Coordinates of C-alpha atoms in Angstrom, one line a residue:
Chain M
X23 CA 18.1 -3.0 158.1
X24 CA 15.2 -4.3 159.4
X25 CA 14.2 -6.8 162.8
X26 CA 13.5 -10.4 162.7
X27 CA 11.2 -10.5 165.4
X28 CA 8.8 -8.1 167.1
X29 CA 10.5 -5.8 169.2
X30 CA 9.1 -3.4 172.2
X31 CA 11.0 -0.8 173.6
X32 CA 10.1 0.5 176.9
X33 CA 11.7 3.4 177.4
X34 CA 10.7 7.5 179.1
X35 CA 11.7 10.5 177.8
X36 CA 13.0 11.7 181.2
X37 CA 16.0 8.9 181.2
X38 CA 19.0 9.4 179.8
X39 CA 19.9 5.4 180.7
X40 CA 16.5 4.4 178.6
X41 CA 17.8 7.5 175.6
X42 CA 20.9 5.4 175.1
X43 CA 18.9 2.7 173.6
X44 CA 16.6 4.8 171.6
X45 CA 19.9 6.3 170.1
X46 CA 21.3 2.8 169.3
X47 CA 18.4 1.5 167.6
X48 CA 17.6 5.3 165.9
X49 CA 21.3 4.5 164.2
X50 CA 20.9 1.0 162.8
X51 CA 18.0 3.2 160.6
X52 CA 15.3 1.9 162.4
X53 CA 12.2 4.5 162.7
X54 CA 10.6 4.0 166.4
X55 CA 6.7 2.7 166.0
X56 CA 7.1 1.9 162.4
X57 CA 9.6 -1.0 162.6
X58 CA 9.5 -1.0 166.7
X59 CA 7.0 -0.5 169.2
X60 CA 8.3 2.5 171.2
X61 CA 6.0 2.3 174.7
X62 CA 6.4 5.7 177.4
X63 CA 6.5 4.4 180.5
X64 CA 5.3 7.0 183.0
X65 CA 7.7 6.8 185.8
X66 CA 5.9 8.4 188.1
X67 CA 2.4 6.4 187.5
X68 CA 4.2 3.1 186.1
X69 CA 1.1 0.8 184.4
X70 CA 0.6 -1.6 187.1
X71 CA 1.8 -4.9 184.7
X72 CA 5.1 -2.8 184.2
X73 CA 6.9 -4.6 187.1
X74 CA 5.7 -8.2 186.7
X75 CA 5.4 -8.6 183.2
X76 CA 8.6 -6.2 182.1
X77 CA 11.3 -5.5 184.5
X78 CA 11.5 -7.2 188.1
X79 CA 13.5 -3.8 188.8
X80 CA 10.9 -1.9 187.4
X81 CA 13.1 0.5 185.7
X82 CA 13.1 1.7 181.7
X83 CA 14.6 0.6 179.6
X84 CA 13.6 -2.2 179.1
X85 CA 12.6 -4.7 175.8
X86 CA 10.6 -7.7 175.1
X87 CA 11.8 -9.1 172.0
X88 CA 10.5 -12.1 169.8
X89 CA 6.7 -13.6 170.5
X90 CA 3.8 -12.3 168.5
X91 CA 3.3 -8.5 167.6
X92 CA 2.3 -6.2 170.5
X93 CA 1.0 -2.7 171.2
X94 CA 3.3 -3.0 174.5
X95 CA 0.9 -3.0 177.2
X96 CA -0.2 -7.0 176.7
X97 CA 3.0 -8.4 176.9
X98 CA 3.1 -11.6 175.5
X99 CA 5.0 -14.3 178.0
X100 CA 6.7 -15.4 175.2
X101 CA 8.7 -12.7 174.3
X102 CA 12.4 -12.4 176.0
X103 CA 12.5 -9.5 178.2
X104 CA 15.7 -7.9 178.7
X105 CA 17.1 -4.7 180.9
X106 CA 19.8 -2.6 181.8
X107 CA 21.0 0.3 179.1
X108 CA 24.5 -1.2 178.5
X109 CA 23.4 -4.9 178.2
X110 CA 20.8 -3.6 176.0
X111 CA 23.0 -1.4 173.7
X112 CA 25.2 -4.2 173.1
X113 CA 22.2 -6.5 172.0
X114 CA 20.9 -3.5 169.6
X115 CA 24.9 -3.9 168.0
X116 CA 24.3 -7.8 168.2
X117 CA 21.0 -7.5 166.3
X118 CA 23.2 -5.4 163.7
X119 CA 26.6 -6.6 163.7
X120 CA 27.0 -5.2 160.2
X121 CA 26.0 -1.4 161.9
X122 CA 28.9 1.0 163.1
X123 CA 27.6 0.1 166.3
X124 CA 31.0 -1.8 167.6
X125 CA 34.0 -1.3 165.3
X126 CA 35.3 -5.0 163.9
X127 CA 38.6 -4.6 165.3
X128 CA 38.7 -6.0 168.8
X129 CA 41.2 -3.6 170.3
X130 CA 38.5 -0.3 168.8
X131 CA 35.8 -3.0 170.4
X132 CA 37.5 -2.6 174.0
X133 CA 38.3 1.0 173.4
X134 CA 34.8 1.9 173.0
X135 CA 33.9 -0.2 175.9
X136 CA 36.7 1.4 178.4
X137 CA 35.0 4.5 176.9
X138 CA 31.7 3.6 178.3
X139 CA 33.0 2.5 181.6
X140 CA 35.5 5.6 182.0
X141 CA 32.0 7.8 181.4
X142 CA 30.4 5.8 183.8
X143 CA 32.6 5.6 186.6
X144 CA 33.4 8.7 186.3
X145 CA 31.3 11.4 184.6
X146 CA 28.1 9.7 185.4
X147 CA 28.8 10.3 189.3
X148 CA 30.6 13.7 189.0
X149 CA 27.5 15.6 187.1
X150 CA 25.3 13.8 189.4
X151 CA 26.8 15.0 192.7
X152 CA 27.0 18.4 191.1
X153 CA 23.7 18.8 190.5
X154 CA 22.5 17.3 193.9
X155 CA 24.5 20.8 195.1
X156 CA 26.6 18.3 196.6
X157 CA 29.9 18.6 195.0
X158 CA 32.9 19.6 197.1
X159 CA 34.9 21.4 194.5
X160 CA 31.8 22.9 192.6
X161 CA 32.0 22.2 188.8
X162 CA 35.6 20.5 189.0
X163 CA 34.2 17.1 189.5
X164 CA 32.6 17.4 186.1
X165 CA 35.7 19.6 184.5
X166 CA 38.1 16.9 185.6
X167 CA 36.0 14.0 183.7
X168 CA 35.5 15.5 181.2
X169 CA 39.1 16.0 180.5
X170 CA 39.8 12.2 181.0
X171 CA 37.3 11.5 178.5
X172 CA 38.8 14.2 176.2
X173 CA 41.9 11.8 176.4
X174 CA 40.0 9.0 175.1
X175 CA 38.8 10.8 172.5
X176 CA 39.9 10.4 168.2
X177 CA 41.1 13.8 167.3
X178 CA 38.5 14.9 166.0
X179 CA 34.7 14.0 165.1
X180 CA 32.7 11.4 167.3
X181 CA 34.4 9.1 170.1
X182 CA 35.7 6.6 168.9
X183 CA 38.7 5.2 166.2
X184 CA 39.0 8.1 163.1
X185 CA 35.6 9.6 164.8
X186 CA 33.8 9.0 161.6
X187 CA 31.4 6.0 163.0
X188 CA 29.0 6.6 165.5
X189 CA 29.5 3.3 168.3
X190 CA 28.3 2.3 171.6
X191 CA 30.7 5.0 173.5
X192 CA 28.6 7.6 171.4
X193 CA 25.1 6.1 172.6
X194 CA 26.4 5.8 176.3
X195 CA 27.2 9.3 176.6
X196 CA 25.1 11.4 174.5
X197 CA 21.9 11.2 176.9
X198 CA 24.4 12.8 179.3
X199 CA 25.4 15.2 177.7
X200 CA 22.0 16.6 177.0
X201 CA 20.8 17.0 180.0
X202 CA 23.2 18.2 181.1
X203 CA 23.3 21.2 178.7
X204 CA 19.9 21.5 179.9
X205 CA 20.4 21.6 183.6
X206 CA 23.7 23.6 183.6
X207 CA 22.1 26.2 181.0
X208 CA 18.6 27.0 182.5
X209 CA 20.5 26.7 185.7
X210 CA 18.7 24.0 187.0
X211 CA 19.9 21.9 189.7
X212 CA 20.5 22.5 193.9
X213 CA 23.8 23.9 193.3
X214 CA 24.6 27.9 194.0
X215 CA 22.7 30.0 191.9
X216 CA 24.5 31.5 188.6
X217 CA 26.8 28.0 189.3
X218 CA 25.1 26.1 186.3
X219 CA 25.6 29.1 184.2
X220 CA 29.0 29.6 184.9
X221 CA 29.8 26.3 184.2
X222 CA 27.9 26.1 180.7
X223 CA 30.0 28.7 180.2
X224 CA 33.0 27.5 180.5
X225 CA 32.3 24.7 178.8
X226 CA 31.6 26.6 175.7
X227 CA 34.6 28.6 176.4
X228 CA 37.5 27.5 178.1
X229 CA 39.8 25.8 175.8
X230 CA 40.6 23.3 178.2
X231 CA 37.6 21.5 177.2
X232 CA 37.5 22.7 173.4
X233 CA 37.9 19.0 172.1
X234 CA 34.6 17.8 173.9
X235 CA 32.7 21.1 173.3
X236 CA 33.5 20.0 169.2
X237 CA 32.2 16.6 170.1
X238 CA 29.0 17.6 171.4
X239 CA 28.4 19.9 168.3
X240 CA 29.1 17.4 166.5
X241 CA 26.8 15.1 168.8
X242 CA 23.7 17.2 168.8
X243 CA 24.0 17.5 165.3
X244 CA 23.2 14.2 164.4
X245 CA 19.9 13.2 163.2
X246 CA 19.5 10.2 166.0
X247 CA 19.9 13.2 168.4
X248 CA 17.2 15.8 166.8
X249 CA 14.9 12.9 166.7
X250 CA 14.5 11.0 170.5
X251 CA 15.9 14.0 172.1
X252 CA 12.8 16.6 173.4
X253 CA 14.4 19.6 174.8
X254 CA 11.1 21.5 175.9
X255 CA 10.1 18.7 177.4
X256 CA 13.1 17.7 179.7
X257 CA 13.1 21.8 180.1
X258 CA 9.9 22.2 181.6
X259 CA 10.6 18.7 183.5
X260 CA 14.0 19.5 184.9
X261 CA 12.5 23.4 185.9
X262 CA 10.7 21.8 189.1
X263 CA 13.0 18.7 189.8
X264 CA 15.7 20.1 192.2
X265 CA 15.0 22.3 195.2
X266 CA 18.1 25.2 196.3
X267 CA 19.1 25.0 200.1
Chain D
X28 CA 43.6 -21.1 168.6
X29 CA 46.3 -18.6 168.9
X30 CA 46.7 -15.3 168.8
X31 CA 47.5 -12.9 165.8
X32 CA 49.4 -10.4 168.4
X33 CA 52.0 -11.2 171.3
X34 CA 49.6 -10.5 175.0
X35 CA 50.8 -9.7 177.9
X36 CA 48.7 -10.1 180.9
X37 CA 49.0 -8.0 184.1
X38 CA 47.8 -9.9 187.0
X39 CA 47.6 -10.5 190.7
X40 CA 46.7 -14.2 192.4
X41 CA 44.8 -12.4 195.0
X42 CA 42.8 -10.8 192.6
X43 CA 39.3 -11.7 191.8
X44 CA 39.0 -9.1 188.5
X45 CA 42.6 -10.8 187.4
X46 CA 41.1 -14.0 187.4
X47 CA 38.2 -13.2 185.4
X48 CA 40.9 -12.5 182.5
X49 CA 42.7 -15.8 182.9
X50 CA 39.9 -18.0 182.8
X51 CA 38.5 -16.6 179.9
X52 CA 42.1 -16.6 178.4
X53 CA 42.6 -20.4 179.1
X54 CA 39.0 -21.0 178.5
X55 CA 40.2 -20.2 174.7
X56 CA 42.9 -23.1 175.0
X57 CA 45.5 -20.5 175.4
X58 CA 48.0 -21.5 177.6
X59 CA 49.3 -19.1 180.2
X60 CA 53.4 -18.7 179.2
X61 CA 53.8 -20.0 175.9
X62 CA 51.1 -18.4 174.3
X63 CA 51.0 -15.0 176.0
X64 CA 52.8 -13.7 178.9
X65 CA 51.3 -13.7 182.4
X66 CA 52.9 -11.1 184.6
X67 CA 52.1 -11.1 188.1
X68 CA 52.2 -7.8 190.0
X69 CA 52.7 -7.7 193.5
X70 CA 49.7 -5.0 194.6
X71 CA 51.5 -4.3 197.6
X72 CA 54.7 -3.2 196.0
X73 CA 54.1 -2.5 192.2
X74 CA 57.2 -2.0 189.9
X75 CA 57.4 1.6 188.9
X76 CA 56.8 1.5 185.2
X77 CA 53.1 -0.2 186.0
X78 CA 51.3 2.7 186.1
X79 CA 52.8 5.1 183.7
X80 CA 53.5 2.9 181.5
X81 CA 50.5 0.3 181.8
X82 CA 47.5 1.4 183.8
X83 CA 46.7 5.0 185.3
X84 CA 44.2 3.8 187.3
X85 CA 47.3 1.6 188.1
X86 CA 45.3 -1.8 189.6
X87 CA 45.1 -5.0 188.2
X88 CA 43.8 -6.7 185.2
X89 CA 45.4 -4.7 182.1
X90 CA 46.6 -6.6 178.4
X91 CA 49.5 -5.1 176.9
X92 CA 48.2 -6.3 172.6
X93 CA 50.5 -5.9 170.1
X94 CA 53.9 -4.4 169.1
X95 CA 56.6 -6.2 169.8
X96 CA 57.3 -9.2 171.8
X97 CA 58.2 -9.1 175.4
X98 CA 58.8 -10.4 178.7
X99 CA 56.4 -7.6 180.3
X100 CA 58.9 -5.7 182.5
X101 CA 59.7 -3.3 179.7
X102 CA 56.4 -2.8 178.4
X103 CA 56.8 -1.5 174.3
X104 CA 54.5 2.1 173.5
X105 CA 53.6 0.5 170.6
X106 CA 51.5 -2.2 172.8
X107 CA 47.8 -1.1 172.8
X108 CA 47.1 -1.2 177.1
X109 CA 43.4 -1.9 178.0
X110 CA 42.3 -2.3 181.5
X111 CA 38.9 -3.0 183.6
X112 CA 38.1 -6.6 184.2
X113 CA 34.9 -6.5 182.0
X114 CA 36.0 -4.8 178.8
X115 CA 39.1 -7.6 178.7
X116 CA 36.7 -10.4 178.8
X117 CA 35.1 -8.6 176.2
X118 CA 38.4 -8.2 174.6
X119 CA 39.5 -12.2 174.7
X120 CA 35.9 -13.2 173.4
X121 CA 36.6 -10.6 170.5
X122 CA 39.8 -12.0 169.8
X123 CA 38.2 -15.7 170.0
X124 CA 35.0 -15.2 168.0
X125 CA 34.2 -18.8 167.2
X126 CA 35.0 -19.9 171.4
X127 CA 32.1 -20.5 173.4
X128 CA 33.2 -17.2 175.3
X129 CA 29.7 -15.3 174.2
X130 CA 26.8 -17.4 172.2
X131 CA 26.1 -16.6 168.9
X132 CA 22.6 -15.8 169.6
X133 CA 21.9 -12.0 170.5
X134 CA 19.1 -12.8 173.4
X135 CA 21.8 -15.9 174.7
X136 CA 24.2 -12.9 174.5
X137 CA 22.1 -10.4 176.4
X138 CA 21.5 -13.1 178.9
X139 CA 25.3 -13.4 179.3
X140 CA 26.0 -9.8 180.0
X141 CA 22.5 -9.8 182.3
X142 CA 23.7 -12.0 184.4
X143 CA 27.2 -10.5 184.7
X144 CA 25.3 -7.4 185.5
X145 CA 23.4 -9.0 188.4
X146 CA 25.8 -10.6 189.6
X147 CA 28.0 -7.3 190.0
X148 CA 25.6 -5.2 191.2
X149 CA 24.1 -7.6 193.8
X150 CA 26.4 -10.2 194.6
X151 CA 29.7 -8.5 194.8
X152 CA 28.7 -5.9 196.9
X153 CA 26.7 -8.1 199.3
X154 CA 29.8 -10.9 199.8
X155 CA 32.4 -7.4 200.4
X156 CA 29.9 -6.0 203.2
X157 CA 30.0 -9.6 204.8
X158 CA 33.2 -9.9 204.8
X159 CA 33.8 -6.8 206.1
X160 CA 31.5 -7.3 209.4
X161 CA 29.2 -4.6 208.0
X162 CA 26.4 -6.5 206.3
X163 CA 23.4 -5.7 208.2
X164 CA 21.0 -9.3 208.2
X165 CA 24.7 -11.4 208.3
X166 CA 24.5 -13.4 205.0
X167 CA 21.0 -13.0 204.2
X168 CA 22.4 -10.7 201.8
X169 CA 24.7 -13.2 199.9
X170 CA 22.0 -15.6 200.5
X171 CA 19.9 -13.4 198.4
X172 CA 22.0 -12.3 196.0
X173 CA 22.3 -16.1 195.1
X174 CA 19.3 -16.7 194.8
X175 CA 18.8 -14.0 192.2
X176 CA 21.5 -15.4 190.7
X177 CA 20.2 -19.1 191.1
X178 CA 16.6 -17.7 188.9
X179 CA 19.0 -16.4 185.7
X180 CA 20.8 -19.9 185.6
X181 CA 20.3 -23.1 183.4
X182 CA 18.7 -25.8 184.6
X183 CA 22.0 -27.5 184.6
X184 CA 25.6 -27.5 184.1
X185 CA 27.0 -23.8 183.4
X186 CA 25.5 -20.3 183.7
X187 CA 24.2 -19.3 180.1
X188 CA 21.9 -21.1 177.8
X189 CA 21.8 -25.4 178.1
X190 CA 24.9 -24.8 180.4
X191 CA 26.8 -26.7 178.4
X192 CA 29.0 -23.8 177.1
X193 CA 31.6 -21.3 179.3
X194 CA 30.8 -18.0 178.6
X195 CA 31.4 -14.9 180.0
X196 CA 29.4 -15.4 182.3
X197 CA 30.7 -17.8 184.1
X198 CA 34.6 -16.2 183.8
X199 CA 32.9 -13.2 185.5
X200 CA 31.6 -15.0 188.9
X201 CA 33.8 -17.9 189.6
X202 CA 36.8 -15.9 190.6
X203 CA 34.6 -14.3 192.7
X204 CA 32.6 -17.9 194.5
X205 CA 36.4 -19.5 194.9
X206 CA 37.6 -16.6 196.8
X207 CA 34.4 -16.4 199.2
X208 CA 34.6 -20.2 199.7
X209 CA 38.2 -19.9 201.2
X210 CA 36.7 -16.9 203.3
X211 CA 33.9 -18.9 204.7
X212 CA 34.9 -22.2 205.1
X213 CA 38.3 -20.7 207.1
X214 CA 35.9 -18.4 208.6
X215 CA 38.4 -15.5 207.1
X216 CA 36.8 -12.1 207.2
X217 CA 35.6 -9.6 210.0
X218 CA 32.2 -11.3 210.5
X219 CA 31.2 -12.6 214.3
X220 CA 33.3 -15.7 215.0
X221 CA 31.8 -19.1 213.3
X222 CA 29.5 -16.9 211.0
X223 CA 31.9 -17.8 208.2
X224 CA 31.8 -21.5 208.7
X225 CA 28.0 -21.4 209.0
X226 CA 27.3 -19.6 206.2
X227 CA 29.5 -21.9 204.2
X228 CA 27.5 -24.7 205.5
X229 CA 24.5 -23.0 204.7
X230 CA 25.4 -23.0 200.9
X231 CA 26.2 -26.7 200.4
X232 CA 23.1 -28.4 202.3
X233 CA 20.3 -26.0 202.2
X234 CA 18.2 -26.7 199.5
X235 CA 17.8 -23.4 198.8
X236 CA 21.0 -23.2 197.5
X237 CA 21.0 -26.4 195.4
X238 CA 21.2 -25.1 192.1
X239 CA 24.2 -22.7 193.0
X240 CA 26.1 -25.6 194.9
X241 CA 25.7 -27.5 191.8
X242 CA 27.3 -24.7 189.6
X243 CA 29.5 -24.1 191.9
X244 CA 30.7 -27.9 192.0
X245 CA 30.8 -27.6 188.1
X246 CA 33.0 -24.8 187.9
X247 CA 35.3 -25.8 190.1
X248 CA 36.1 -29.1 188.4
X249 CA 36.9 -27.5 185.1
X250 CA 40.7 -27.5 184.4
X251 CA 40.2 -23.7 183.5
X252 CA 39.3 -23.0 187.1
X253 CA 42.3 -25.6 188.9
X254 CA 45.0 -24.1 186.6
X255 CA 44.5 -20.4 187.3
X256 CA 43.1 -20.7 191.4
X257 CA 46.0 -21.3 193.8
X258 CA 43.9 -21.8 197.0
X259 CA 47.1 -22.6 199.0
X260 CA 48.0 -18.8 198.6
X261 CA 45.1 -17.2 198.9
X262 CA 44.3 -19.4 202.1
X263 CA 47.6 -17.9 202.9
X264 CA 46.9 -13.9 201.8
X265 CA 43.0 -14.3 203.3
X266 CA 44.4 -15.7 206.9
X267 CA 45.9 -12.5 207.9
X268 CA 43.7 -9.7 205.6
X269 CA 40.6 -9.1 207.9
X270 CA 40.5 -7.9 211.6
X271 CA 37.9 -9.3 213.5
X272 CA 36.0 -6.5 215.9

């Protein structure tokens, strides 16, 4: 498959939100700067024309599609720019509505879309509070969502419909899942010490969560994965990020 | 158009998300009791079978698509049940590929969904802390929010593109700008006294807000909008629901 017009994607390793695009357009079989410009955006020194010429919220991801080919740091002003990670996952399956992207049957359609706002409503919050050492019942904020995702779930394989096709719901939550792994693992984060551990732990474990701990071999596995995911990197970054009280 | 399933749709007058599902529904030229079902649910006493048997999360909108037909009090298992206000309008434009419901253009598309993304994470929020007598500059917030809004619009007409078309868009916000013009202009909600009124009159003579009164007048006068908005009973519901400090 291959683009009609130019496309930039600015995106940071760091950012699971900006990862979910890189894994959307990594599964439609494009290769990032050979048929799109894939432009780092150093969050913490953003390039000054970022904001103004990218993204008004100054956040990744972000693309500018169509106008005359770029390097990505002279945007043209007459390419479209577009932001957030969902509206931009959905434009990557609209590019390629032939991809596996979004199922063709519109009930699958809306299940992988409940899927995505399930995760984000309530996963998304959950491993966030946990990891801000903020969580009231420790890991069973992130236990308890992942079991109602687990429901959501086909038997077996990726998220959604037979689990053979990888969709939108598998793009949405895969950066998640991650860095997670990373965070709870290294035990990184401001909860208790030995708490991210534990909980990697039982999530490899405890048969309570045995269908999502198949999904996320199954996950990783993939070749979209292995290639826009950089563990050492998000390693080394994640060591420093969180302070213990 | 019709549909290739029987559809039953939960809903609530009062409620905003509801509404977002019936306009896009009779945006399609579906009417509402001969070509699906429209159940409304009282929120304030909910028939037992809603939420096991319908919803978990147990709140309004939710489709009931397939299996066999029914009056929707004794919803089938063989019905597929989807829920979240977002991911039906999703659903209905699905169903309705060739309505005007989303472009056929994947940047009009992206557009579409940016806006609805604006609109929820600014807007919303901003019109519930006014109403609630917690926004902080009074209705500089809504004000604001507008404006944003006002900057992703057409020139003219409707949300999206030459504004000539109803998207989703457009189902996603004017649920939401019917329900705050019966707040303001009966200075409903737990603002100071008058700040209702004022604010309403704000919105249809400052020329700031000229391009959203003109939406706003726009949307209102489509038969989509007077066939699914009873103002008499939300005047009604919205006269008793806030407690002014």
């Amino acid at each position: 498959m291959a683009l009609a017009e130019p496309l930039v994607l600015y995106t940071a390793k760091i950012c699971p939100f900006a990862h979910r695009v890189e894994l959307a357009l990594a599964e439609t079989g494009l290769k990032s700067n050979k048929d799109f410009v894939r432009y780092e955006i150093d969050l913490k020194n953003k390039p000054e024309w970022y904001q103004p010429k990218i993204n008004p919220a100054s956040k990744v991801p972000a693309i500018a599609y169509g106008g005359p080919k770029t390097t990505g740091d002279q945007p043209s002003p007459s390419s479209t720019k577009i932001a957030e990670s969902l509206v931009l996952i959905e434009f990557v399956a609209d590019l390629f509505p032939n991809s596996s992207l979004l199922p063709k049957d519109p009930v699958l359609r809306a299940k992988t879309r409940f899927f995505i706002d399930t995760f984000a409503n309530k996963f998304g919050p959950a491993l966030f509070t946990f990891q801000s050492g903020k969580a009231p019942n420790g890991a069973e904020g992130i236990f308890s969502a992942i079991e109602q995702l687990q429901d959501l779930m086909a038997p077996e394989g990726l998220a959604i419909g037979d689990g053979t096709e990888f969709t939108l719901a598998d793009a949405a939550v895969i950066p998640f899942f991650g860095r997670m792994e990373v965070s709870l693992k290294n035990d990184f984060g401001a909860f208790p010490e030995g708490e991210g551990k534990s909980t990697w732990e039982a999530l490899q474990t405890d048969k309570r969560f045995a269908r999502w701990k198949k999904y996320w071999d199954t996950a990783k596995a993939r070749e979209s994965f292995k290639t826009t995911f950089d563990e050492d990197y998000l390693t080394k970054s994640y060591s420093t990020r969180w302070t213990r009280a």
